[in-house]
């Protein structure tokens, strides 16, 4: 038996922020405090709420994104929070299509070909994971893609672990 799922108090506080009017939302906090989990969960809720919408999860290096969110956080969120929603990951274009046709795309900003592809799309949500590693120019480029017309308000999510003293 799996444990019943519940959000932590910090995650409840984050959700109040995510449900508010702000377009750009930054979560900061210690490593393993549940930032990535609560942002992925909120992104999936948005994707399920509006059919045919596009939601991007980005990180500086694609390999790091794949080793964390793609193989761990995303499947865990789906299993714990949305057990009745079927999904499948395409390893050709690193995206997940939900039953309502909404798309969740995983992208690294270190790959020119992928970045070109991203530039041709419009998103309802853009989520920058581990933003301290992402160049400001790359972030601004992504923001120009936060433009999909849908019933959803556009949202930029950002998370950042406390930077090292050298940052
Ligand atoms: N509400 C929760 N219930 C159970 N496990 C959780 C919850 N939130 C996060 N986790 C787990 O805790 C770990 C750290 O969460 P994560 O979101 O990766 O933290 P952060 O991004 O702040 O470093 C992960 O293994 C994640 O699956
Ligand atoms: Mg994280």
JSON list of N, CA, C and O and ligand atoms in Angstrom, two decimals, residues 31-32 34-37 59 69 73 127 129-130 159 161, ligand 2:
[
{"chain": "A", "resi": 31, "resn": "UNK", "atom": "N", "xyz": [17.57, 22.48, -0.91]},
{"chain": "A", "resi": 31, "resn": "UNK", "atom": "CA", "xyz": [17.44, 21.29, -1.73]},
{"chain": "A", "resi": 31, "resn": "UNK", "atom": "C", "xyz": [16.55, 20.30, -1.00]},
{"chain": "A", "resi": 31, "resn": "UNK", "atom": "O", "xyz": [16.56, 20.22, 0.23]},
{"chain": "A", "resi": 32, "resn": "UNK", "atom": "N", "xyz": [15.75, 19.56, -1.74]},
{"chain": "A", "resi": 32, "resn": "UNK", "atom": "CA", "xyz": [14.85, 18.53, -1.21]},
{"chain": "A", "resi": 32, "resn": "UNK", "atom": "C", "xyz": [13.71, 19.12, -0.37]},
{"chain": "A", "resi": 32, "resn": "UNK", "atom": "O", "xyz": [13.13, 18.43, 0.45]},
{"chain": "A", "resi": 34, "resn": "UNK", "atom": "N", "xyz": [10.97, 20.22, -1.75]},
{"chain": "A", "resi": 34, "resn": "UNK", "atom": "CA", "xyz": [9.72, 19.94, -2.46]},
{"chain": "A", "resi": 34, "resn": "UNK", "atom": "C", "xyz": [9.31, 20.97, -3.49]},
{"chain": "A", "resi": 34, "resn": "UNK", "atom": "O", "xyz": [8.16, 20.95, -3.95]},
{"chain": "A", "resi": 35, "resn": "UNK", "atom": "N", "xyz": [10.23, 21.85, -3.89]},
{"chain": "A", "resi": 35, "resn": "UNK", "atom": "CA", "xyz": [9.90, 22.89, -4.87]},
{"chain": "A", "resi": 35, "resn": "UNK", "atom": "C", "xyz": [9.53, 22.30, -6.23]},
{"chain": "A", "resi": 35, "resn": "UNK", "atom": "O", "xyz": [8.51, 22.64, -6.81]},
{"chain": "A", "resi": 36, "resn": "UNK", "atom": "N", "xyz": [10.42, 21.43, -6.72]},
{"chain": "A", "resi": 36, "resn": "UNK", "atom": "CA", "xyz": [10.22, 20.89, -8.06]},
{"chain": "A", "resi": 36, "resn": "UNK", "atom": "C", "xyz": [8.93, 20.08, -8.12]},
{"chain": "A", "resi": 36, "resn": "UNK", "atom": "O", "xyz": [8.14, 20.20, -9.05]},
{"chain": "A", "resi": 37, "resn": "UNK", "atom": "N", "xyz": [8.70, 19.31, -7.08]},
{"chain": "A", "resi": 37, "resn": "UNK", "atom": "CA", "xyz": [7.50, 18.47, -7.01]},
{"chain": "A", "resi": 37, "resn": "UNK", "atom": "C", "xyz": [6.23, 19.33, -7.10]},
{"chain": "A", "resi": 37, "resn": "UNK", "atom": "O", "xyz": [5.33, 19.04, -7.90]},
{"chain": "A", "resi": 59, "resn": "UNK", "atom": "N", "xyz": [15.62, 23.29, -18.38]},
{"chain": "A", "resi": 59, "resn": "UNK", "atom": "CA", "xyz": [16.77, 23.39, -17.52]},
{"chain": "A", "resi": 59, "resn": "UNK", "atom": "C", "xyz": [17.98, 23.68, -18.41]},
{"chain": "A", "resi": 59, "resn": "UNK", "atom": "O", "xyz": [17.92, 23.45, -19.61]},
{"chain": "A", "resi": 69, "resn": "UNK", "atom": "N", "xyz": [13.94, 15.28, -13.39]},
{"chain": "A", "resi": 69, "resn": "UNK", "atom": "CA", "xyz": [12.49, 15.43, -13.56]},
{"chain": "A", "resi": 69, "resn": "UNK", "atom": "C", "xyz": [11.90, 14.36, -14.47]},
{"chain": "A", "resi": 69, "resn": "UNK", "atom": "O", "xyz": [10.86, 13.77, -14.16]},
{"chain": "A", "resi": 73, "resn": "UNK", "atom": "N", "xyz": [10.94, 12.96, -10.85]},
{"chain": "A", "resi": 73, "resn": "UNK", "atom": "CA", "xyz": [9.88, 13.83, -10.31]},
{"chain": "A", "resi": 73, "resn": "UNK", "atom": "C", "xyz": [8.56, 13.69, -11.08]},
{"chain": "A", "resi": 73, "resn": "UNK", "atom": "O", "xyz": [7.50, 13.53, -10.47]},
{"chain": "A", "resi": 127, "resn": "UNK", "atom": "N", "xyz": [8.36, 26.59, -17.31]},
{"chain": "A", "resi": 127, "resn": "UNK", "atom": "CA", "xyz": [8.94, 26.30, -16.00]},
{"chain": "A", "resi": 127, "resn": "UNK", "atom": "C", "xyz": [10.45, 26.14, -16.14]},
{"chain": "A", "resi": 127, "resn": "UNK", "atom": "O", "xyz": [10.92, 25.26, -16.85]},
{"chain": "A", "resi": 129, "resn": "UNK", "atom": "N", "xyz": [13.67, 25.12, -14.36]},
{"chain": "A", "resi": 129, "resn": "UNK", "atom": "CA", "xyz": [14.16, 24.36, -13.20]},
{"chain": "A", "resi": 129, "resn": "UNK", "atom": "C", "xyz": [15.63, 24.71, -12.96]},
{"chain": "A", "resi": 129, "resn": "UNK", "atom": "O", "xyz": [16.40, 24.83, -13.90]},
{"chain": "A", "resi": 130, "resn": "UNK", "atom": "N", "xyz": [15.97, 24.88, -11.70]},
{"chain": "A", "resi": 130, "resn": "UNK", "atom": "CA", "xyz": [17.35, 25.22, -11.30]},
{"chain": "A", "resi": 130, "resn": "UNK", "atom": "C", "xyz": [17.83, 26.45, -12.07]},
{"chain": "A", "resi": 130, "resn": "UNK", "atom": "O", "xyz": [18.81, 26.43, -12.80]},
{"chain": "A", "resi": 159, "resn": "UNK", "atom": "N", "xyz": [12.30, 27.72, -10.25]},
{"chain": "A", "resi": 159, "resn": "UNK", "atom": "CA", "xyz": [12.81, 27.31, -8.94]},
{"chain": "A", "resi": 159, "resn": "UNK", "atom": "C", "xyz": [14.32, 27.43, -8.91]},
{"chain": "A", "resi": 159, "resn": "UNK", "atom": "O", "xyz": [14.99, 27.36, -9.94]},
{"chain": "A", "resi": 161, "resn": "UNK", "atom": "N", "xyz": [17.65, 26.51, -6.14]},
{"chain": "A", "resi": 161, "resn": "UNK", "atom": "CA", "xyz": [18.24, 26.14, -4.86]},
{"chain": "A", "resi": 161, "resn": "UNK", "atom": "C", "xyz": [19.17, 27.27, -4.46]},
{"chain": "A", "resi": 161, "resn": "UNK", "atom": "O", "xyz": [19.62, 28.02, -5.30]},
{"chain": "B", "resi": 2, "resn": "LIG", "atom": "MG1", "xyz": [14.42, 20.76, -7.50]}
]
